[in-house]
PDB file of N, CA and C in Angstrom:
ATOM      1  N   MET A1078      13.462  21.366   2.889  1.00 49.00           N
ATOM      2  CA  MET A1078      12.953  21.556   1.549  1.00 49.00           C
ATOM      3  C   MET A1078      11.518  21.033   1.448  1.00 49.00           C
ATOM      4  N   PHE A1079      11.275  19.784   1.842  1.00 71.00           N
ATOM      5  CA  PHE A1079       9.930  19.231   1.790  1.00 71.00           C
ATOM      6  C   PHE A1079       9.260  19.401   3.138  1.00 71.00           C
ATOM      7  N   ARG A1080       7.958  19.502   3.109  1.00 80.00           N
ATOM      8  CA  ARG A1080       7.201  19.638   4.353  1.00 80.00           C
ATOM      9  C   ARG A1080       6.951  18.254   4.952  1.00 80.00           C
ATOM     10  N   SER A1081       6.708  18.227   6.230  1.00 90.00           N
ATOM     11  CA  SER A1081       6.431  16.957   6.884  1.00 90.00           C
ATOM     12  C   SER A1081       4.927  16.684   6.874  1.00 90.00           C
ATOM     13  N   TYR A1082       4.595  15.410   7.056  1.00 91.00           N
ATOM     14  CA  TYR A1082       3.215  14.968   7.131  1.00 91.00           C
ATOM     15  C   TYR A1082       2.852  14.769   8.597  1.00 91.00           C
ATOM     16  N   THR A1083       1.703  15.236   9.000  1.00 94.00           N
ATOM     17  CA  THR A1083       1.213  15.028  10.352  1.00 94.00           C
ATOM     18  C   THR A1083       0.624  13.632  10.447  1.00 94.00           C
ATOM     19  N   ILE A1084       0.959  12.918  11.510  1.00 94.00           N
ATOM     20  CA  ILE A1084       0.430  11.575  11.736  1.00 94.00           C
ATOM     21  C   ILE A1084      -0.714  11.679  12.732  1.00 94.00           C
ATOM     22  N   LEU A1085      -1.876  11.173  12.326  1.00 95.00           N
ATOM     23  CA  LEU A1085      -3.054  11.170  13.182  1.00 95.00           C
ATOM     24  C   LEU A1085      -3.398   9.733  13.560  1.00 95.00           C
ATOM     25  N   VAL A1086      -3.584   9.483  14.846  1.00 94.00           N
ATOM     26  CA  VAL A1086      -4.053   8.188  15.321  1.00 94.00           C
ATOM     27  C   VAL A1086      -5.328   8.449  16.106  1.00 94.00           C
ATOM     28  N   ASN A1087      -6.400   7.825  15.655  1.00 95.00           N
ATOM     29  CA  ASN A1087      -7.722   8.060  16.244  1.00 95.00           C
ATOM     30  C   ASN A1087      -8.046   9.553  16.286  1.00 95.00           C
ATOM     31  N   SER A1088      -7.724  10.232  15.179  1.00 95.00           N
ATOM     32  CA  SER A1088      -7.993  11.666  14.967  1.00 95.00           C
ATOM     33  C   SER A1088      -7.162  12.600  15.856  1.00 95.00           C
ATOM     34  N   LYS A1089      -6.151  12.078  16.532  1.00 95.00           N
ATOM     35  CA  LYS A1089      -5.290  12.920  17.377  1.00 95.00           C
ATOM     36  C   LYS A1089      -3.880  12.944  16.811  1.00 95.00           C
ATOM     37  N   LYS A1090      -3.285  14.115  16.793  1.00 96.00           N
ATOM     38  CA  LYS A1090      -1.924  14.264  16.291  1.00 96.00           C
ATOM     39  C   LYS A1090      -0.951  13.595  17.260  1.00 96.00           C
ATOM     40  N   ILE A1091      -0.133  12.679  16.704  1.00 92.00           N
ATOM     41  CA  ILE A1091       0.861  12.021  17.557  1.00 92.00           C
ATOM     42  C   ILE A1091       2.286  12.277  17.094  1.00 92.00           C
ATOM     43  N   GLY A1092       2.452  12.977  15.975  1.00 91.00           N
ATOM     44  CA  GLY A1092       3.790  13.258  15.488  1.00 91.00           C
ATOM     45  C   GLY A1092       3.771  13.693  14.044  1.00 91.00           C
ATOM     46  N   ALA A1093       4.964  13.708  13.468  1.00 92.00           N
ATOM     47  CA  ALA A1093       5.127  14.094  12.064  1.00 92.00           C
ATOM     48  C   ALA A1093       6.221  13.240  11.447  1.00 92.00           C
ATOM     49  N   ILE A1094       6.159  13.103  10.132  1.00 90.00           N
ATOM     50  CA  ILE A1094       7.143  12.305   9.410  1.00 90.00           C
ATOM     51  C   ILE A1094       7.486  13.002   8.103  1.00 90.00           C
ATOM     52  N   ASN A1095       8.735  12.867   7.705  1.00 87.00           N
ATOM     53  CA  ASN A1095       9.207  13.426   6.436  1.00 87.00           C
ATOM     54  C   ASN A1095       9.348  12.316   5.402  1.00 87.00           C
ATOM     55  N   ALA A1096       9.556  12.690   4.163  1.00 81.00           N
ATOM     56  CA  ALA A1096       9.766  11.717   3.090  1.00 81.00           C
ATOM     57  C   ALA A1096      10.992  10.867   3.410  1.00 81.00           C
ATOM     58  N   ASP A1097      10.923   9.593   3.063  1.00 82.00           N
ATOM     59  CA  ASP A1097      12.019   8.633   3.265  1.00 82.00           C
ATOM     60  C   ASP A1097      12.428   8.495   4.730  1.00 82.00           C
ATOM     61  N   GLU A1098      11.481   8.632   5.612  1.00 86.00           N
ATOM     62  CA  GLU A1098      11.760   8.518   7.036  1.00 86.00           C
ATOM     63  C   GLU A1098      10.924   7.378   7.616  1.00 86.00           C
ATOM     64  N   ASN A1099      11.441   6.725   8.635  1.00 86.00           N
ATOM     65  CA  ASN A1099      10.727   5.659   9.334  1.00 86.00           C
ATOM     66  C   ASN A1099      10.459   6.086  10.762  1.00 86.00           C
ATOM     67  N   LEU A1100       9.284   5.778  11.255  1.00 86.00           N
ATOM     68  CA  LEU A1100       8.934   6.033  12.653  1.00 86.00           C
ATOM     69  C   LEU A1100       8.317   4.777  13.238  1.00 86.00           C
ATOM     70  N   PHE A1101       8.488   4.597  14.536  1.00 85.00           N
ATOM     71  CA  PHE A1101       7.963   3.431  15.222  1.00 85.00           C
ATOM     72  C   PHE A1101       7.046   3.878  16.344  1.00 85.00           C
ATOM     73  N   PHE A1102       5.882   3.228  16.443  1.00 82.00           N
ATOM     74  CA  PHE A1102       4.904   3.539  17.480  1.00 82.00           C
ATOM     75  C   PHE A1102       4.438   2.239  18.108  1.00 82.00           C
ATOM     76  N   GLU A1103       4.066   2.308  19.354  1.00 83.00           N
ATOM     77  CA  GLU A1103       3.457   1.170  20.020  1.00 83.00           C
ATOM     78  C   GLU A1103       1.978   1.463  20.222  1.00 83.00           C
ATOM     79  N   ILE A1104       1.166   0.513  19.779  1.00 84.00           N
ATOM     80  CA  ILE A1104      -0.275   0.617  20.015  1.00 84.00           C
ATOM     81  C   ILE A1104      -0.735  -0.706  20.613  1.00 84.00           C
ATOM     82  N   SER A1105      -1.725  -0.658  21.469  1.00 84.00           N
ATOM     83  CA  SER A1105      -2.183  -1.877  22.129  1.00 84.00           C
ATOM     84  C   SER A1105      -3.588  -2.295  21.704  1.00 84.00           C
ATOM     85  N   GLU A1106      -4.262  -1.430  20.998  1.00 89.00           N
ATOM     86  CA  GLU A1106      -5.635  -1.737  20.573  1.00 89.00           C
ATOM     87  C   GLU A1106      -5.848  -1.269  19.146  1.00 89.00           C
ATOM     88  N   GLU A1107      -6.974  -1.658  18.571  1.00 92.00           N
ATOM     89  CA  GLU A1107      -7.286  -1.234  17.209  1.00 92.00           C
ATOM     90  C   GLU A1107      -7.275   0.290  17.127  1.00 92.00           C
ATOM     91  N   SER A1108      -6.608   0.815  16.101  1.00 92.00           N
ATOM     92  CA  SER A1108      -6.463   2.263  15.947  1.00 92.00           C
ATOM     93  C   SER A1108      -6.634   2.652  14.493  1.00 92.00           C
ATOM     94  N   ASP A1109      -7.081   3.883  14.280  1.00 95.00           N
ATOM     95  CA  ASP A1109      -7.212   4.458  12.941  1.00 95.00           C
ATOM     96  C   ASP A1109      -6.021   5.361  12.668  1.00 95.00           C
ATOM     97  N   PHE A1110      -5.273   5.077  11.599  1.00 94.00           N
ATOM     98  CA  PHE A1110      -4.136   5.893  11.196  1.00 94.00           C
ATOM     99  C   PHE A1110      -4.513   6.719   9.969  1.00 94.00           C
ATOM    100  N   GLN A1111      -4.016   7.952   9.928  1.00 95.00           N
ATOM    101  CA  GLN A1111      -4.251   8.846   8.793  1.00 95.00           C
ATOM    102  C   GLN A1111      -3.100   9.841   8.741  1.00 95.00           C
ATOM    103  N   LEU A1112      -2.767  10.291   7.545  1.00 94.00           N
ATOM    104  CA  LEU A1112      -1.764  11.346   7.359  1.00 94.00           C
ATOM    105  C   LEU A1112      -2.444  12.616   6.911  1.00 94.00           C
ATOM    106  N   LYS A1113      -1.809  13.737   7.220  1.00 93.00           N
ATOM    107  CA  LYS A1113      -2.360  15.038   6.851  1.00 93.00           C
ATOM    108  C   LYS A1113      -1.215  15.948   6.441  1.00 93.00           C
ATOM    109  N   ILE A1114      -1.454  16.720   5.406  1.00 88.00           N
ATOM    110  CA  ILE A1114      -0.537  17.789   5.022  1.00 88.00           C
ATOM    111  C   ILE A1114      -1.398  18.975   4.596  1.00 88.00           C
ATOM    112  N   ASP A1115      -1.166  20.093   5.246  1.00 86.00           N
ATOM    113  CA  ASP A1115      -2.003  21.282   5.040  1.00 86.00           C
ATOM    114  C   ASP A1115      -3.470  20.905   5.250  1.00 86.00           C
ATOM    115  N   TRP A1116      -4.313  21.076   4.249  1.00 86.00           N
ATOM    116  CA  TRP A1116      -5.738  20.760   4.385  1.00 86.00           C
ATOM    117  C   TRP A1116      -6.093  19.454   3.659  1.00 86.00           C
ATOM    118  N   CYS A1117      -5.089  18.697   3.257  1.00 86.00           N
ATOM    119  CA  CYS A1117      -5.312  17.444   2.536  1.00 86.00           C
ATOM    120  C   CYS A1117      -4.978  16.239   3.426  1.00 86.00           C
ATOM    121  N   TYR A1118      -5.643  15.130   3.166  1.00 91.00           N
ATOM    122  CA  TYR A1118      -5.527  13.938   4.007  1.00 91.00           C
ATOM    123  C   TYR A1118      -5.286  12.686   3.176  1.00 91.00           C
ATOM    124  N   SER A1119      -4.930  11.622   3.888  1.00 93.00           N
ATOM    125  CA  SER A1119      -4.917  10.289   3.304  1.00 93.00           C
ATOM    126  C   SER A1119      -6.217   9.592   3.688  1.00 93.00           C
ATOM    127  N   ASN A1120      -6.389   8.424   3.150  1.00 94.00           N
ATOM    128  CA  ASN A1120      -7.475   7.568   3.602  1.00 94.00           C
ATOM    129  C   ASN A1120      -7.169   7.118   5.038  1.00 94.00           C
ATOM    130  N   ILE A1121      -8.171   6.597   5.721  1.00 95.00           N
ATOM    131  CA  ILE A1121      -7.995   6.077   7.078  1.00 95.00           C
ATOM    132  C   ILE A1121      -7.716   4.576   6.990  1.00 95.00           C
ATOM    133  N   VAL A1122      -6.682   4.141   7.718  1.00 93.00           N
ATOM    134  CA  VAL A1122      -6.328   2.725   7.766  1.00 93.00           C
ATOM    135  C   VAL A1122      -6.528   2.225   9.189  1.00 93.00           C
ATOM    136  N   LYS A1123      -7.337   1.181   9.343  1.00 93.00           N
ATOM    137  CA  LYS A1123      -7.541   0.563  10.655  1.00 93.00           C
ATOM    138  C   LYS A1123      -6.442  -0.473  10.881  1.00 93.00           C
ATOM    139  N   VAL A1124      -5.810  -0.392  12.049  1.00 90.00           N
ATOM    140  CA  VAL A1124      -4.733  -1.308  12.398  1.00 90.00           C
ATOM    141  C   VAL A1124      -5.081  -1.963  13.726  1.00 90.00           C
ATOM    142  N   ASN A1125      -4.974  -3.283  13.759  1.00 88.00           N
ATOM    143  CA  ASN A1125      -5.251  -4.036  14.980  1.00 88.00           C
ATOM    144  C   ASN A1125      -4.050  -4.932  15.261  1.00 88.00           C
ATOM    145  N   PRO A1126      -3.224  -4.597  16.262  1.00 84.00           N
ATOM    146  CA  PRO A1126      -2.016  -5.392  16.515  1.00 84.00           C
ATOM    147  C   PRO A1126      -2.324  -6.837  16.907  1.00 84.00           C
ATOM    148  N   LYS A1127      -3.471  -7.090  17.481  1.00 81.00           N
ATOM    149  CA  LYS A1127      -3.830  -8.464  17.867  1.00 81.00           C
ATOM    150  C   LYS A1127      -4.156  -9.309  16.638  1.00 81.00           C
ATOM    151  N   LYS A1128      -4.716  -8.679  15.628  1.00 82.00           N
ATOM    152  CA  LYS A1128      -5.095  -9.395  14.412  1.00 82.00           C
ATOM    153  C   LYS A1128      -4.011  -9.311  13.333  1.00 82.00           C
ATOM    154  N   ASP A1129      -3.391  -8.127  13.184  1.00 74.00           N
ATOM    155  CA  ASP A1129      -2.428  -7.893  12.105  1.00 74.00           C
ATOM    156  C   ASP A1129      -1.006  -8.286  12.463  1.00 74.00           C
ATOM    157  N   GLY A1130      -0.728  -8.560  13.724  1.00 73.00           N
ATOM    158  CA  GLY A1130       0.627  -8.941  14.132  1.00 73.00           C
ATOM    159  C   GLY A1130       1.311  -7.829  14.897  1.00 73.00           C
ATOM    160  N   ALA A1131       2.465  -8.161  15.430  1.00 71.00           N
ATOM    161  CA  ALA A1131       3.199  -7.221  16.292  1.00 71.00           C
ATOM    162  C   ALA A1131       3.829  -6.080  15.505  1.00 71.00           C
ATOM    163  N   ASN A1132       4.360  -6.359  14.332  1.00 79.00           N
ATOM    164  CA  ASN A1132       5.022  -5.324  13.522  1.00 79.00           C
ATOM    165  C   ASN A1132       4.195  -5.052  12.271  1.00 79.00           C
ATOM    166  N   ILE A1133       3.650  -3.866  12.206  1.00 83.00           N
ATOM    167  CA  ILE A1133       2.798  -3.463  11.094  1.00 83.00           C
ATOM    168  C   ILE A1133       3.483  -2.318  10.366  1.00 83.00           C
ATOM    169  N   ILE A1134       3.605  -2.447   9.066  1.00 85.00           N
ATOM    170  CA  ILE A1134       4.260  -1.412   8.262  1.00 85.00           C
ATOM    171  C   ILE A1134       3.197  -0.704   7.435  1.00 85.00           C
ATOM    172  N   LEU A1135       3.158   0.620   7.558  1.00 88.00           N
ATOM    173  CA  LEU A1135       2.254   1.437   6.753  1.00 88.00           C
ATOM    174  C   LEU A1135       3.080   2.172   5.705  1.00 88.00           C
ATOM    175  N   LEU A1136       2.602   2.167   4.475  1.00 86.00           N
ATOM    176  CA  LEU A1136       3.252   2.877   3.374  1.00 86.00           C
ATOM    177  C   LEU A1136       2.379   4.040   2.936  1.00 86.00           C
ATOM    178  N   ALA A1137       2.997   5.185   2.745  1.00 86.00           N
ATOM    179  CA  ALA A1137       2.283   6.366   2.255  1.00 86.00           C
ATOM    180  C   ALA A1137       2.790   6.713   0.867  1.00 86.00           C
ATOM    181  N   LYS A1138       1.860   6.996  -0.022  1.00 81.00           N
ATOM    182  CA  LYS A1138       2.194   7.380  -1.394  1.00 81.00           C
ATOM    183  C   LYS A1138       1.311   8.540  -1.810  1.00 81.00           C
ATOM    184  N   SER A1139       1.809   9.296  -2.728  1.00 76.00           N
ATOM    185  CA  SER A1139       1.003  10.365  -3.293  1.00 76.00           C
ATOM    186  C   SER A1139       0.069   9.788  -4.347  1.00 76.00           C
ATOM    187  N   ASN A1140      -1.143  10.283  -4.395  1.00 70.00           N
ATOM    188  CA  ASN A1140      -2.058   9.909  -5.471  1.00 70.00           C
ATOM    189  C   ASN A1140      -1.795  10.735  -6.722  1.00 70.00           C
ATOM    190  N   LEU A1141      -0.914  11.710  -6.624  1.00 70.00           N
ATOM    191  CA  LEU A1141      -0.618  12.588  -7.759  1.00 70.00           C
ATOM    192  C   LEU A1141       0.611  12.095  -8.511  1.00 70.00           C
ATOM    193  N   ILE A1142       0.510  10.910  -9.061  1.00 71.00           N
ATOM    194  CA  ILE A1142       1.607  10.371  -9.855  1.00 71.00           C
ATOM    195  C   ILE A1142       1.134  10.211 -11.295  1.00 71.00           C
ATOM    196  N   GLY A1143       2.092  10.219 -12.186  1.00 75.00           N
ATOM    197  CA  GLY A1143       1.753  10.079 -13.601  1.00 75.00           C
ATOM    198  C   GLY A1143       0.944  11.270 -14.096  1.00 75.00           C
ATOM    199  N   TRP A1144      -0.074  10.975 -14.867  1.00 74.00           N
ATOM    200  CA  TRP A1144      -0.891  12.029 -15.484  1.00 74.00           C
ATOM    201  C   TRP A1144      -1.704  12.817 -14.461  1.00 74.00           C
ATOM    202  N   ARG A1145      -1.911  12.249 -13.264  1.00 70.00           N
ATOM    203  CA  ARG A1145      -2.717  12.942 -12.249  1.00 70.00           C
ATOM    204  C   ARG A1145      -2.069  14.233 -11.769  1.00 70.00           C
ATOM    205  N   ILE A1146      -0.787  14.365 -11.959  1.00 69.00           N
ATOM    206  CA  ILE A1146      -0.099  15.603 -11.547  1.00 69.00           C
ATOM    207  C   ILE A1146      -0.710  16.817 -12.252  1.00 69.00           C
ATOM    208  N   PHE A1147      -1.281  16.588 -13.424  1.00 73.00           N
ATOM    209  CA  PHE A1147      -1.872  17.692 -14.179  1.00 73.00           C
ATOM    210  C   PHE A1147      -3.249  18.115 -13.647  1.00 73.00           C
ATOM    211  N   ILE A1148      -3.827  17.307 -12.782  1.00 68.00           N
ATOM    212  CA  ILE A1148      -5.123  17.667 -12.209  1.00 68.00           C
ATOM    213  C   ILE A1148      -5.004  17.877 -10.692  1.00 68.00           C
ATOM    214  N   TYR A1149      -3.837  18.324 -10.250  1.00 71.00           N
ATOM    215  CA  TYR A1149      -3.608  18.527  -8.816  1.00 71.00           C
ATOM    216  C   TYR A1149      -4.627  19.481  -8.210  1.00 71.00           C
ATOM    217  N   PHE A1150      -5.093  20.464  -8.982  1.00 72.00           N
ATOM    218  CA  PHE A1150      -6.071  21.418  -8.464  1.00 72.00           C
ATOM    219  C   PHE A1150      -7.349  20.711  -8.003  1.00 72.00           C
ATOM    220  N   ILE A1151      -7.768  19.691  -8.746  1.00 74.00           N
ATOM    221  CA  ILE A1151      -8.959  18.925  -8.357  1.00 74.00           C
ATOM    222  C   ILE A1151      -8.711  18.212  -7.037  1.00 74.00           C
ATOM    223  N   TYR A1152      -7.510  17.647  -6.869  1.00 68.00           N
ATOM    224  CA  TYR A1152      -7.195  16.928  -5.636  1.00 68.00           C
ATOM    225  C   TYR A1152      -7.131  17.861  -4.432  1.00 68.00           C
ATOM    226  N   ILE A1153      -6.537  19.022  -4.579  1.00 73.00           N
ATOM    227  CA  ILE A1153      -6.423  19.917  -3.418  1.00 73.00           C
ATOM    228  C   ILE A1153      -7.718  20.675  -3.143  1.00 73.00           C
ATOM    229  N   SER A1154      -8.641  20.667  -4.102  1.00 77.00           N
ATOM    230  CA  SER A1154      -9.908  21.364  -3.908  1.00 77.00           C
ATOM    231  C   SER A1154     -11.069  20.430  -3.568  1.00 77.00           C
ATOM    232  N   PHE A1155     -11.211  19.358  -4.347  1.00 76.00           N
ATOM    233  CA  PHE A1155     -12.388  18.515  -4.223  1.00 76.00           C
ATOM    234  C   PHE A1155     -12.102  17.110  -3.708  1.00 76.00           C
ATOM    235  N   LYS A1156     -10.885  16.629  -3.891  1.00 73.00           N
ATOM    236  CA  LYS A1156     -10.537  15.267  -3.463  1.00 73.00           C
ATOM    237  C   LYS A1156      -9.474  15.307  -2.370  1.00 73.00           C
ATOM    238  N   ARG A1157      -9.571  16.296  -1.497  1.00 76.00           N
ATOM    239  CA  ARG A1157      -8.513  16.495  -0.500  1.00 76.00           C
ATOM    240  C   ARG A1157      -8.395  15.367   0.495  1.00 76.00           C
ATOM    241  N   LYS A1158      -9.416  14.529   0.634  1.00 80.00           N
ATOM    242  CA  LYS A1158      -9.311  13.365   1.525  1.00 80.00           C
ATOM    243  C   LYS A1158      -8.700  12.166   0.807  1.00 80.00           C
ATOM    244  N   ASN A1159      -8.371  12.337  -0.477  1.00 80.00           N
ATOM    245  CA  ASN A1159      -7.695  11.294  -1.258  1.00 80.00           C
ATOM    246  C   ASN A1159      -6.368  11.780  -1.821  1.00 80.00           C
ATOM    247  N   TYR A1160      -5.836  12.834  -1.253  1.00 78.00           N
ATOM    248  CA  TYR A1160      -4.582  13.406  -1.745  1.00 78.00           C
ATOM    249  C   TYR A1160      -3.427  12.422  -1.560  1.00 78.00           C
ATOM    250  N   LEU A1161      -3.441  11.699  -0.442  1.00 84.00           N
ATOM    251  CA  LEU A1161      -2.423  10.697  -0.146  1.00 84.00           C
ATOM    252  C   LEU A1161      -3.071   9.325  -0.054  1.00 84.00           C
ATOM    253  N   ASN A1162      -2.275   8.297  -0.292  1.00 86.00           N
ATOM    254  CA  ASN A1162      -2.758   6.928  -0.147  1.00 86.00           C
ATOM    255  C   ASN A1162      -1.942   6.246   0.946  1.00 86.00           C
ATOM    256  N   LEU A1163      -2.622   5.752   1.959  1.00 90.00           N
ATOM    257  CA  LEU A1163      -1.985   5.055   3.075  1.00 90.00           C
ATOM    258  C   LEU A1163      -2.447   3.613   3.037  1.00 90.00           C
ATOM    259  N   GLU A1164      -1.493   2.657   3.098  1.00 89.00           N
ATOM    260  CA  GLU A1164      -1.852   1.245   3.040  1.00 89.00           C
ATOM    261  C   GLU A1164      -0.963   0.430   3.958  1.00 89.00           C
ATOM    262  N   VAL A1165      -1.468  -0.723   4.362  1.00 86.00           N
ATOM    263  CA  VAL A1165      -0.699  -1.663   5.161  1.00 86.00           C
ATOM    264  C   VAL A1165       0.118  -2.524   4.217  1.00 86.00           C
ATOM    265  N   LYS A1166       1.421  -2.613   4.479  1.00 82.00           N
ATOM    266  CA  LYS A1166       2.280  -3.473   3.664  1.00 82.00           C
ATOM    267  C   LYS A1166       2.165  -4.893   4.206  1.00 82.00           C
ATOM    268  N   ARG A1167       1.766  -5.789   3.365  1.00 67.00           N
ATOM    269  CA  ARG A1167       1.585  -7.214   3.761  1.00 67.00           C
ATOM    270  C   ARG A1167       2.784  -8.030   3.369  1.00 67.00           C
TER     271      ARG A1167
END
């Protein structure tokens, strides 16, 4: 029913994830994480396992919540790099 999000690490596709799904990856150096769906993206999150710890949790949320759902056309046309919000859970 729902489409999956492409997971990009250092601008390379490494997999996909669906809503309410968990995935685990091993990284050994600082990496840039980003999600993509169709032509829309999330922000880029830098993750450094040496600085941030061994287990790092990233949360993805839609920026189209609340009243913003009514301006989805602006997000898919002009703010496509802010369509999703990716953050490190502390």
